[in-house]
């Protein structure tokens, strides 16, 4: 099946080309109907306006994206997609269709229409890069993880954010520029803070300057496809060069005043790693809006969900209800108040995003708001009466 799905003229070397980009028997099975039509398989390594670069058995080609850019932004061709392209001879050559995605990382756009934006597809590892050159933003790490842990697969990817931790895609937090924190005790405290913020997630300290930790990360990403995510100045491109063993990605200095960097990487690029595996480097993200990430929020704040199971009321909002186990944990010092505030914030944001595309949920939110307002007025009136 593997040979047939590449096409009759495939050679072992050609098969090896696609294997280096993640081709396997599963993709071969998905592609079989298109092989019968004479089309060629390939993986999208870069997308520009109207065109994309595709790794095929014959090497990287340029393909037109007219047939894989529908109105639905969740279905637009993206770096990491496997596609069926025209055979040699056509000018231009077209990417005709996208094979069903296994996973995708999706964020909401800043658009008032509240659309989802697919940043990378068919990913096995998500590497969240956080610079130690600036003060840790634990809330931003929680936000990235909430998206990374939101589960979905198959056709559900057309509607939900992905990188399903449960289905095998693993989130990983990498603290870059560790050489800027030479004191091991201080570094240990920083790692501990992140581990508390990311329960169950592996946390690595990396220095691309000294090489510290890069061998461990290289071993992790050697199997499958990994995407580097983070803000500008987080050291993604430097880390990509370290993993690639050569200066493929351009690197610029960060600003001394705030540690932020310019957008050195302006497109999402997929690169085969020399030690195996595939890496997707992405531009720095200024904003990371949630997109249907309620399940991910629950996983990131698993300790809060566990405490909530002991609350007196099943629908406890953990605000001021009697018998709230979550608030009791905060009072006892077992749960940091910052974690609870972050949990509430992300849930509220996610609810707003979902409500924009769900009329029934919008109606339920308005109803709850009216009930709470009426209850608040009644309580206020009762207090005035007692006075």
mmCIF file of C-alpha atoms in Angstrom:
data_model
loop_
_atom_site.group_PDB
_atom_site.id
_atom_site.type_symbol
_atom_site.label_atom_id
_atom_site.label_comp_id
_atom_site.label_asym_id
_atom_site.label_seq_id
_atom_site.Cartn_x
_atom_site.Cartn_y
_atom_site.Cartn_z
ATOM 1 C CA UNK A 1 0.000 0.000 0.000
ATOM 2 C CA UNK A 2 2.849 2.367 0.837
ATOM 3 C CA UNK A 3 4.451 2.016 -2.616
ATOM 4 C CA UNK A 4 1.173 2.205 -4.494
ATOM 5 C CA UNK A 5 0.044 5.306 -2.692
ATOM 6 C CA UNK A 6 3.151 7.233 -3.678
ATOM 7 C CA UNK A 7 2.635 6.344 -7.362
ATOM 8 C CA UNK A 8 4.096 3.760 -9.694
ATOM 9 C CA UNK A 9 7.316 5.650 -10.356
ATOM 10 C CA UNK A 10 8.257 5.982 -6.682
ATOM 11 C CA UNK A 11 11.727 4.921 -5.650
ATOM 12 C CA UNK A 12 13.006 3.950 -2.191
ATOM 13 C CA UNK A 13 14.740 7.336 -2.038
ATOM 14 C CA UNK A 14 11.463 9.106 -2.859
ATOM 15 C CA UNK A 15 9.671 7.136 -0.151
ATOM 16 C CA UNK A 16 12.404 8.125 2.296
ATOM 17 C CA UNK A 17 11.843 11.807 1.449
ATOM 18 C CA UNK A 18 8.238 11.681 2.641
ATOM 19 C CA UNK A 19 9.043 9.424 5.604
ATOM 20 C CA UNK A 20 11.333 12.173 6.862
ATOM 21 C CA UNK A 21 8.317 14.491 6.877
ATOM 22 C CA UNK A 22 6.116 12.098 8.846
ATOM 23 C CA UNK A 23 4.604 9.877 6.145
ATOM 24 C CA UNK A 24 3.332 6.565 7.508
ATOM 25 C CA UNK A 25 0.928 3.748 6.676
ATOM 26 C CA UNK A 26 -2.006 5.752 8.007
ATOM 27 C CA UNK A 27 -1.362 8.597 5.605
ATOM 28 C CA UNK A 28 -0.802 6.083 2.819
ATOM 29 C CA UNK A 29 -4.254 4.627 3.438
ATOM 30 C CA UNK A 30 -5.834 8.104 3.453
ATOM 31 C CA UNK A 31 -4.109 8.989 0.200
ATOM 32 C CA UNK A 32 -4.913 5.759 -1.699
ATOM 33 C CA UNK A 33 -8.049 7.139 -3.487
ATOM 34 C CA UNK A 34 -6.082 10.134 -4.758
ATOM 35 C CA UNK A 35 -3.216 7.922 -5.928
ATOM 36 C CA UNK A 36 -5.742 6.171 -8.166
ATOM 37 C CA UNK A 37 -6.464 9.570 -9.739
ATOM 38 C CA UNK A 38 -2.787 10.089 -10.538
ATOM 39 C CA UNK A 39 -2.242 12.748 -7.880
ATOM 40 C CA UNK A 40 0.945 13.042 -5.813
ATOM 41 C CA UNK A 41 1.149 13.167 -1.982
ATOM 42 C CA UNK A 42 3.020 15.914 -0.194
ATOM 43 C CA UNK A 43 3.274 17.827 3.065
ATOM 44 C CA UNK A 44 2.868 21.590 3.222
ATOM 45 C CA UNK A 45 6.049 23.172 4.565
ATOM 46 C CA UNK A 46 5.094 26.817 4.046
ATOM 47 C CA UNK A 47 2.065 28.828 2.934
ATOM 48 C CA UNK A 48 2.167 32.189 1.168
ATOM 49 C CA UNK A 49 -0.643 34.176 -0.409
ATOM 50 C CA UNK A 50 -2.114 31.978 -3.112
ATOM 51 C CA UNK A 51 0.713 29.435 -3.078
ATOM 52 C CA UNK A 52 2.419 26.921 -0.838
ATOM 53 C CA UNK A 53 5.641 24.927 -0.751
ATOM 54 C CA UNK A 54 5.005 21.182 -0.629
ATOM 55 C CA UNK A 55 7.483 18.385 0.126
ATOM 56 C CA UNK A 56 6.791 15.612 -2.416
ATOM 57 C CA UNK A 57 8.621 12.397 -3.416
ATOM 58 C CA UNK A 58 10.438 14.461 -6.081
ATOM 59 C CA UNK A 59 11.425 17.222 -3.653
ATOM 60 C CA UNK A 60 9.862 20.519 -2.593
ATOM 61 C CA UNK A 61 7.573 22.044 -5.216
ATOM 62 C CA UNK A 62 5.509 25.217 -5.505
ATOM 63 C CA UNK A 63 1.740 24.628 -5.690
ATOM 64 C CA UNK A 64 -1.275 26.869 -6.213
ATOM 65 C CA UNK A 65 -3.767 26.872 -3.305
ATOM 66 C CA UNK A 66 -6.922 27.856 -5.201
ATOM 67 C CA UNK A 67 -8.721 24.600 -4.351
ATOM 68 C CA UNK A 68 -7.701 24.459 -0.677
ATOM 69 C CA UNK A 69 -8.674 27.973 0.455
ATOM 70 C CA UNK A 70 -12.434 27.795 1.105
ATOM 71 C CA UNK A 71 -14.502 30.444 2.868
ATOM 72 C CA UNK A 72 -14.340 28.551 6.156
ATOM 73 C CA UNK A 73 -11.056 29.701 7.786
ATOM 74 C CA UNK A 74 -10.847 26.432 9.737
ATOM 75 C CA UNK A 75 -10.499 24.501 6.470
ATOM 76 C CA UNK A 76 -7.842 26.676 4.828
ATOM 77 C CA UNK A 77 -4.586 24.893 3.944
ATOM 78 C CA UNK A 78 -1.983 25.265 6.685
ATOM 79 C CA UNK A 79 1.634 24.363 7.407
ATOM 80 C CA UNK A 80 1.672 20.712 8.442
ATOM 81 C CA UNK A 81 -1.197 19.604 6.201
ATOM 82 C CA UNK A 82 -0.882 16.583 3.932
ATOM 83 C CA UNK A 83 -2.251 17.355 0.475
ATOM 84 C CA UNK A 84 -2.825 15.748 -2.906
ATOM 85 C CA UNK A 85 -1.143 17.747 -5.689
ATOM 86 C CA UNK A 86 -1.058 17.585 -9.453
ATOM 87 C CA UNK A 87 1.623 15.372 -11.035
ATOM 88 C CA UNK A 88 4.542 16.915 -12.908
ATOM 89 C CA UNK A 89 3.797 18.609 -16.191
ATOM 90 C CA UNK A 90 1.140 21.113 -15.171
ATOM 91 C CA UNK A 91 1.823 24.820 -14.870
ATOM 92 C CA UNK A 92 0.722 25.811 -12.361
ATOM 93 C CA UNK A 93 0.475 22.669 -10.259
ATOM 94 C CA UNK A 94 -2.469 22.734 -7.846
ATOM 95 C CA UNK A 95 -2.940 21.370 -4.341
ATOM 96 C CA UNK A 96 -6.270 19.651 -4.984
ATOM 97 C CA UNK A 97 -7.380 18.571 -1.513
ATOM 98 C CA UNK A 98 -6.293 18.305 2.121
ATOM 99 C CA UNK A 99 -6.148 14.913 3.814
ATOM 100 C CA UNK A 100 -8.153 14.721 7.086
ATOM 101 C CA UNK A 101 -6.191 16.335 9.908
ATOM 102 C CA UNK A 102 -5.200 14.268 12.917
ATOM 103 C CA UNK A 103 -4.653 17.280 15.185
ATOM 104 C CA UNK A 104 -4.468 21.054 14.897
ATOM 105 C CA UNK A 105 -3.569 23.998 17.089
ATOM 106 C CA UNK A 106 -6.286 26.648 16.852
ATOM 107 C CA UNK A 107 -6.640 30.055 18.463
ATOM 108 C CA UNK A 108 -9.386 32.640 18.106
ATOM 109 C CA UNK A 109 -8.562 35.642 15.972
ATOM 110 C CA UNK A 110 -8.874 39.256 17.057
ATOM 111 C CA UNK A 111 -11.651 39.613 14.505
ATOM 112 C CA UNK A 112 -15.035 40.792 15.766
ATOM 113 C CA UNK A 113 -16.482 37.784 13.925
ATOM 114 C CA UNK A 114 -14.656 35.542 16.403
ATOM 115 C CA UNK A 115 -13.197 33.150 13.891
ATOM 116 C CA UNK A 116 -10.762 30.371 14.628
ATOM 117 C CA UNK A 117 -7.279 30.447 13.137
ATOM 118 C CA UNK A 118 -5.412 27.203 12.548
ATOM 119 C CA UNK A 119 -1.720 27.738 13.301
ATOM 120 C CA UNK A 120 -0.330 24.257 12.631
ATOM 121 C CA UNK A 121 -1.703 20.796 11.879
ATOM 122 C CA UNK A 122 -0.918 17.119 12.389
ATOM 123 C CA UNK A 123 1.194 17.792 15.470
ATOM 124 C CA UNK A 124 2.516 15.314 18.036
ATOM 125 C CA UNK A 125 4.288 17.738 20.399
ATOM 126 C CA UNK A 126 3.633 21.356 21.252
ATOM 127 C CA UNK A 127 6.666 23.149 22.637
ATOM 128 C CA UNK A 128 5.716 26.288 24.556
ATOM 129 C CA UNK A 129 8.795 28.517 24.662
ATOM 130 C CA UNK A 130 9.125 30.889 27.613
ATOM 131 C CA UNK A 131 12.088 33.255 27.982
ATOM 132 C CA UNK A 132 13.884 33.521 31.316
ATOM 133 C CA UNK A 133 15.214 36.918 30.213
ATOM 134 C CA UNK A 134 11.998 38.505 31.504
ATOM 135 C CA UNK A 135 9.690 37.936 34.460
ATOM 136 C CA UNK A 136 7.631 34.768 34.135
ATOM 137 C CA UNK A 137 4.052 35.310 32.987
ATOM 138 C CA UNK A 138 2.373 32.269 34.517
ATOM 139 C CA UNK A 139 -1.034 33.315 33.215
ATOM 140 C CA UNK A 140 0.207 33.237 29.627
ATOM 141 C CA UNK A 141 1.647 29.753 30.159
ATOM 142 C CA UNK A 142 -1.738 28.604 31.477
ATOM 143 C CA UNK A 143 -3.422 30.121 28.419
ATOM 144 C CA UNK A 144 -1.110 28.286 25.990
ATOM 145 C CA UNK A 145 -1.616 25.030 27.856
ATOM 146 C CA UNK A 146 -5.400 25.393 27.882
ATOM 147 C CA UNK A 147 -5.371 25.533 24.096
ATOM 148 C CA UNK A 148 -2.825 22.740 23.823
ATOM 149 C CA UNK A 149 -4.876 20.412 26.005
ATOM 150 C CA UNK A 150 -8.248 21.005 24.374
ATOM 151 C CA UNK A 151 -9.142 17.630 22.979
ATOM 152 C CA UNK A 152 -10.521 16.806 19.551
ATOM 153 C CA UNK A 153 -9.630 14.763 16.529
ATOM 154 C CA UNK A 154 -10.858 13.856 13.085
ATOM 155 C CA UNK A 155 -13.800 15.866 11.713
ATOM 156 C CA UNK A 156 -14.218 17.625 15.071
ATOM 157 C CA UNK A 157 -11.101 19.613 14.204
ATOM 158 C CA UNK A 158 -13.243 21.668 11.884
ATOM 159 C CA UNK A 159 -14.975 23.093 14.934
ATOM 160 C CA UNK A 160 -12.673 22.722 17.934
ATOM 161 C CA UNK A 161 -9.141 23.528 18.926
ATOM 162 C CA UNK A 162 -6.820 20.602 19.203
ATOM 163 C CA UNK A 163 -3.635 19.048 20.229
ATOM 164 C CA UNK A 164 -5.286 16.332 22.158
ATOM 165 C CA UNK A 165 -3.101 15.413 25.099
ATOM 166 C CA UNK A 166 -5.358 12.429 25.703
ATOM 167 C CA UNK A 167 -4.843 11.101 22.171
ATOM 168 C CA UNK A 168 -1.053 11.292 22.304
ATOM 169 C CA UNK A 169 -0.039 14.861 21.457
ATOM 170 C CA UNK A 170 2.183 16.033 24.310
ATOM 171 C CA UNK A 171 2.540 19.622 25.561
ATOM 172 C CA UNK A 172 5.970 20.650 26.790
ATOM 173 C CA UNK A 173 7.180 23.879 28.411
ATOM 174 C CA UNK A 174 10.711 24.969 27.530
ATOM 175 C CA UNK A 175 12.329 27.721 29.590
ATOM 176 C CA UNK A 176 14.809 29.306 27.183
ATOM 177 C CA UNK A 177 17.877 31.446 27.866
ATOM 178 C CA UNK A 178 18.649 29.534 31.062
ATOM 179 C CA UNK A 179 22.210 30.895 30.929
ATOM 180 C CA UNK A 180 20.766 34.254 32.069
ATOM 181 C CA UNK A 181 19.882 32.641 35.432
ATOM 182 C CA UNK A 182 23.288 31.307 36.581
ATOM 183 C CA UNK A 183 22.200 30.704 40.180
ATOM 184 C CA UNK A 184 20.902 27.095 40.300
ATOM 185 C CA UNK A 185 18.737 27.807 43.347
ATOM 186 C CA UNK A 186 16.947 30.691 41.611
ATOM 187 C CA UNK A 187 16.551 28.600 38.486
ATOM 188 C CA UNK A 188 15.096 25.784 40.558
ATOM 189 C CA UNK A 189 12.456 28.104 42.030
ATOM 190 C CA UNK A 190 11.455 29.280 38.552
ATOM 191 C CA UNK A 191 11.118 25.710 37.330
ATOM 192 C CA UNK A 192 9.038 24.858 40.396
ATOM 193 C CA UNK A 193 6.689 27.793 39.714
ATOM 194 C CA UNK A 194 6.127 26.596 36.144
ATOM 195 C CA UNK A 195 5.653 22.973 37.206
ATOM 196 C CA UNK A 196 2.948 24.117 39.630
ATOM 197 C CA UNK A 197 1.342 26.076 36.801
ATOM 198 C CA UNK A 198 1.576 23.134 34.394
ATOM 199 C CA UNK A 199 0.675 20.015 36.417
ATOM 200 C CA UNK A 200 1.745 16.818 34.693
ATOM 201 C CA UNK A 201 3.608 18.649 31.918
ATOM 202 C CA UNK A 202 7.336 18.192 31.355
ATOM 203 C CA UNK A 203 9.338 21.387 31.970
ATOM 204 C CA UNK A 204 12.834 21.748 30.476
ATOM 205 C CA UNK A 205 15.450 24.463 30.902
ATOM 206 C CA UNK A 206 17.337 25.238 27.710
ATOM 207 C CA UNK A 207 20.273 27.412 26.775
ATOM 208 C CA UNK A 208 20.920 27.575 23.053
ATOM 209 C CA UNK A 209 24.111 29.492 23.907
ATOM 210 C CA UNK A 210 25.669 26.754 26.043
ATOM 211 C CA UNK A 211 23.730 23.826 24.633
ATOM 212 C CA UNK A 212 22.215 22.972 28.018
ATOM 213 C CA UNK A 213 19.102 20.829 27.627
ATOM 214 C CA UNK A 214 19.050 20.778 23.824
ATOM 215 C CA UNK A 215 19.964 17.091 23.694
ATOM 216 C CA UNK A 216 17.001 16.225 25.913
ATOM 217 C CA UNK A 217 14.631 18.299 23.788
ATOM 218 C CA UNK A 218 16.035 16.807 20.583
ATOM 219 C CA UNK A 219 15.256 13.327 21.920
ATOM 220 C CA UNK A 220 11.682 14.352 22.770
ATOM 221 C CA UNK A 221 10.900 15.870 19.366
ATOM 222 C CA UNK A 222 12.679 13.162 17.356
ATOM 223 C CA UNK A 223 9.434 11.228 17.093
ATOM 224 C CA UNK A 224 6.700 12.974 15.118
ATOM 225 C CA UNK A 225 5.913 16.618 14.422
ATOM 226 C CA UNK A 226 6.552 19.406 16.927
ATOM 227 C CA UNK A 227 5.501 23.052 16.830
ATOM 228 C CA UNK A 228 7.324 25.886 18.602
ATOM 229 C CA UNK A 229 4.989 28.479 20.114
ATOM 230 C CA UNK A 230 5.644 31.592 22.163
ATOM 231 C CA UNK A 231 5.883 35.355 22.119
ATOM 232 C CA UNK A 232 8.440 37.342 20.136
ATOM 233 C CA UNK A 233 11.813 37.184 21.852
ATOM 234 C CA UNK A 234 11.126 33.793 23.447
ATOM 235 C CA UNK A 235 14.049 32.272 21.536
ATOM 236 C CA UNK A 236 12.077 30.033 19.168
ATOM 237 C CA UNK A 237 14.199 30.642 16.085
ATOM 238 C CA UNK A 238 17.448 30.271 18.060
ATOM 239 C CA UNK A 239 16.121 27.026 19.501
ATOM 240 C CA UNK A 240 15.091 25.846 16.039
ATOM 241 C CA UNK A 241 18.628 26.484 14.762
ATOM 242 C CA UNK A 242 20.068 24.535 17.695
ATOM 243 C CA UNK A 243 17.835 21.554 16.941
ATOM 244 C CA UNK A 244 18.576 21.759 13.217
ATOM 245 C CA UNK A 245 22.317 22.025 13.792
ATOM 246 C CA UNK A 246 22.587 24.975 11.408
ATOM 247 C CA UNK A 247 21.481 28.605 11.176
ATOM 248 C CA UNK A 248 18.391 28.127 9.025
ATOM 249 C CA UNK A 249 16.145 30.603 10.846
ATOM 250 C CA UNK A 250 17.113 34.289 11.064
ATOM 251 C CA UNK A 251 17.629 35.555 14.611
ATOM 252 C CA UNK A 252 17.445 39.129 15.941
ATOM 253 C CA UNK A 253 18.364 40.603 19.308
ATOM 254 C CA UNK A 254 15.641 41.309 21.840
ATOM 255 C CA UNK A 255 15.140 44.783 23.274
ATOM 256 C CA UNK A 256 17.007 45.365 26.514
ATOM 257 C CA UNK A 257 14.198 47.509 27.946
ATOM 258 C CA UNK A 258 11.577 44.759 28.069
ATOM 259 C CA UNK A 259 13.133 41.617 26.614
ATOM 260 C CA UNK A 260 10.741 41.597 23.659
ATOM 261 C CA UNK A 261 11.843 40.724 20.176
ATOM 262 C CA UNK A 262 10.866 41.666 16.664
ATOM 263 C CA UNK A 263 8.971 39.224 14.473
ATOM 264 C CA UNK A 264 12.008 37.540 12.925
ATOM 265 C CA UNK A 265 9.886 34.614 11.711
ATOM 266 C CA UNK A 266 7.014 35.925 9.595
ATOM 267 C CA UNK A 267 5.649 32.634 8.260
ATOM 268 C CA UNK A 268 5.141 29.156 9.675
ATOM 269 C CA UNK A 269 7.889 26.889 8.378
ATOM 270 C CA UNK A 270 8.080 23.101 8.559
ATOM 271 C CA UNK A 271 11.593 21.636 8.681
ATOM 272 C CA UNK A 272 12.866 18.048 8.864
ATOM 273 C CA UNK A 273 15.219 17.534 11.817
ATOM 274 C CA UNK A 274 18.547 15.742 11.282
ATOM 275 C CA UNK A 275 17.903 13.423 14.236
ATOM 276 C CA UNK A 276 14.407 12.537 13.059
ATOM 277 C CA UNK A 277 11.093 14.263 13.454
ATOM 278 C CA UNK A 278 9.701 17.452 11.973
ATOM 279 C CA UNK A 279 9.694 20.961 13.443
ATOM 280 C CA UNK A 280 7.271 23.822 12.752
ATOM 281 C CA UNK A 281 8.605 27.249 13.718
ATOM 282 C CA UNK A 282 5.981 29.975 14.073
ATOM 283 C CA UNK A 283 5.978 33.772 14.319
ATOM 284 C CA UNK A 284 5.799 35.287 17.793
ATOM 285 C CA UNK A 285 2.231 35.454 19.055
ATOM 286 C CA UNK A 286 1.092 38.764 20.519
ATOM 287 C CA UNK A 287 -2.281 37.351 21.462
ATOM 288 C CA UNK A 288 -3.434 33.833 22.266
ATOM 289 C CA UNK A 289 -7.226 33.885 22.267
ATOM 290 C CA UNK A 290 -8.986 30.766 23.489
ATOM 291 C CA UNK A 291 -11.062 28.741 21.052
ATOM 292 C CA UNK A 292 -13.529 26.238 22.539
ATOM 293 C CA UNK A 293 -10.991 25.326 25.199
ATOM 294 C CA UNK A 294 -13.174 24.458 28.201
ATOM 295 C CA UNK A 295 -11.780 20.920 28.377
ATOM 296 C CA UNK A 296 -8.247 22.283 28.218
ATOM 297 C CA UNK A 297 -8.898 24.771 31.013
ATOM 298 C CA UNK A 298 -10.172 21.904 33.147
ATOM 299 C CA UNK A 299 -6.979 19.936 32.554
ATOM 300 C CA UNK A 300 -4.666 22.855 33.238
ATOM 301 C CA UNK A 301 -6.458 23.555 36.507
ATOM 302 C CA UNK A 302 -7.064 19.937 37.409
ATOM 303 C CA UNK A 303 -6.550 20.591 41.120
ATOM 304 C CA UNK A 304 -9.397 23.131 41.111
ATOM 305 C CA UNK A 305 -11.664 20.676 39.308
ATOM 306 C CA UNK A 306 -10.792 18.089 41.947
ATOM 307 C CA UNK A 307 -11.613 20.459 44.816
ATOM 308 C CA UNK A 308 -14.853 21.420 43.034
ATOM 309 C CA UNK A 309 -16.014 17.818 43.268
ATOM 310 C CA UNK A 310 -16.333 18.293 47.040
ATOM 311 C CA UNK A 311 -18.365 21.520 46.918
ATOM 312 C CA UNK A 312 -21.760 21.429 48.611
ATOM 313 C CA UNK A 313 -23.574 22.576 45.478
ATOM 314 C CA UNK A 314 -23.052 20.884 42.111
ATOM 315 C CA UNK A 315 -23.308 24.194 40.247
ATOM 316 C CA UNK A 316 -21.012 26.042 42.653
ATOM 317 C CA UNK A 317 -19.390 29.065 40.997
ATOM 318 C CA UNK A 318 -16.663 29.262 43.667
ATOM 319 C CA UNK A 319 -17.487 32.890 44.386
ATOM 320 C CA UNK A 320 -19.117 33.104 47.820
ATOM 321 C CA UNK A 321 -21.250 29.971 48.123
ATOM 322 C CA UNK A 322 -21.409 28.182 51.496
ATOM 323 C CA UNK A 323 -19.629 24.849 51.549
ATOM 324 C CA UNK A 324 -17.327 25.727 48.622
ATOM 325 C CA UNK A 325 -14.343 23.389 48.792
ATOM 326 C CA UNK A 326 -12.393 25.522 46.310
ATOM 327 C CA UNK A 327 -12.627 28.648 48.469
ATOM 328 C CA UNK A 328 -11.795 26.580 51.536
ATOM 329 C CA UNK A 329 -8.621 25.403 49.782
ATOM 330 C CA UNK A 330 -7.687 29.030 49.063
ATOM 331 C CA UNK A 331 -8.299 30.021 52.688
ATOM 332 C CA UNK A 332 -6.183 27.086 53.889
ATOM 333 C CA UNK A 333 -3.311 28.054 51.600
ATOM 334 C CA UNK A 334 -3.566 24.803 49.631
ATOM 335 C CA UNK A 335 -4.638 26.612 46.444
ATOM 336 C CA UNK A 336 -2.995 29.894 45.354
ATOM 337 C CA UNK A 337 -5.567 32.636 44.855
ATOM 338 C CA UNK A 338 -3.783 33.584 41.618
ATOM 339 C CA UNK A 339 -4.607 30.149 40.190
ATOM 340 C CA UNK A 340 -8.298 30.535 41.005
ATOM 341 C CA UNK A 341 -8.434 34.007 39.457
ATOM 342 C CA UNK A 342 -6.718 32.751 36.305
ATOM 343 C CA UNK A 343 -9.129 29.800 36.142
ATOM 344 C CA UNK A 344 -12.140 32.101 36.385
ATOM 345 C CA UNK A 345 -10.716 34.482 33.778
ATOM 346 C CA UNK A 346 -10.059 31.773 31.199
ATOM 347 C CA UNK A 347 -13.460 30.157 31.713
ATOM 348 C CA UNK A 348 -15.210 33.518 31.272
ATOM 349 C CA UNK A 349 -13.220 34.294 28.131
ATOM 350 C CA UNK A 350 -13.877 30.878 26.651
ATOM 351 C CA UNK A 351 -17.589 31.214 27.388
ATOM 352 C CA UNK A 352 -17.707 34.562 25.570
ATOM 353 C CA UNK A 353 -15.953 33.106 22.536
ATOM 354 C CA UNK A 354 -18.269 30.102 22.366
ATOM 355 C CA UNK A 355 -21.334 32.298 22.924
ATOM 356 C CA UNK A 356 -20.510 34.354 19.843
ATOM 357 C CA UNK A 357 -21.074 31.278 17.690
ATOM 358 C CA UNK A 358 -23.802 29.612 19.783
ATOM 359 C CA UNK A 359 -27.132 31.452 19.968
ATOM 360 C CA UNK A 360 -28.593 29.132 22.615
ATOM 361 C CA UNK A 361 -25.593 29.642 24.899
ATOM 362 C CA UNK A 362 -25.862 33.414 24.446
ATOM 363 C CA UNK A 363 -29.457 33.207 25.587
ATOM 364 C CA UNK A 364 -28.497 31.113 28.625
ATOM 365 C CA UNK A 365 -25.760 33.585 29.599
ATOM 366 C CA UNK A 366 -28.185 36.520 29.371
ATOM 367 C CA UNK A 367 -30.728 34.618 31.478
ATOM 368 C CA UNK A 368 -28.129 33.816 34.144
ATOM 369 C CA UNK A 369 -27.000 37.439 34.144
ATOM 370 C CA UNK A 370 -30.584 38.652 34.649
ATOM 371 C CA UNK A 371 -31.147 36.168 37.498
ATOM 372 C CA UNK A 372 -27.905 37.199 39.223
ATOM 373 C CA UNK A 373 -28.762 40.888 38.785
ATOM 374 C CA UNK A 374 -32.206 40.337 40.272
ATOM 375 C CA UNK A 375 -30.707 38.385 43.157
ATOM 376 C CA UNK A 376 -28.189 41.142 43.763
ATOM 377 C CA UNK A 377 -30.938 43.798 43.833
ATOM 378 C CA UNK A 378 -33.009 41.675 46.218
ATOM 379 C CA UNK A 379 -30.064 41.215 48.564
ATOM 380 C CA UNK A 380 -29.344 44.942 48.468
ATOM 381 C CA UNK A 381 -32.978 45.767 49.204
ATOM 382 C CA UNK A 382 -33.024 43.269 52.096
ATOM 383 C CA UNK A 383 -29.938 44.856 53.616
ATOM 384 C CA UNK A 384 -31.462 48.331 53.365
ATOM 385 C CA UNK A 385 -34.663 47.029 54.957
ATOM 386 C CA UNK A 386 -32.722 45.601 57.879
ATOM 387 C CA UNK A 387 -30.883 48.844 58.253
#
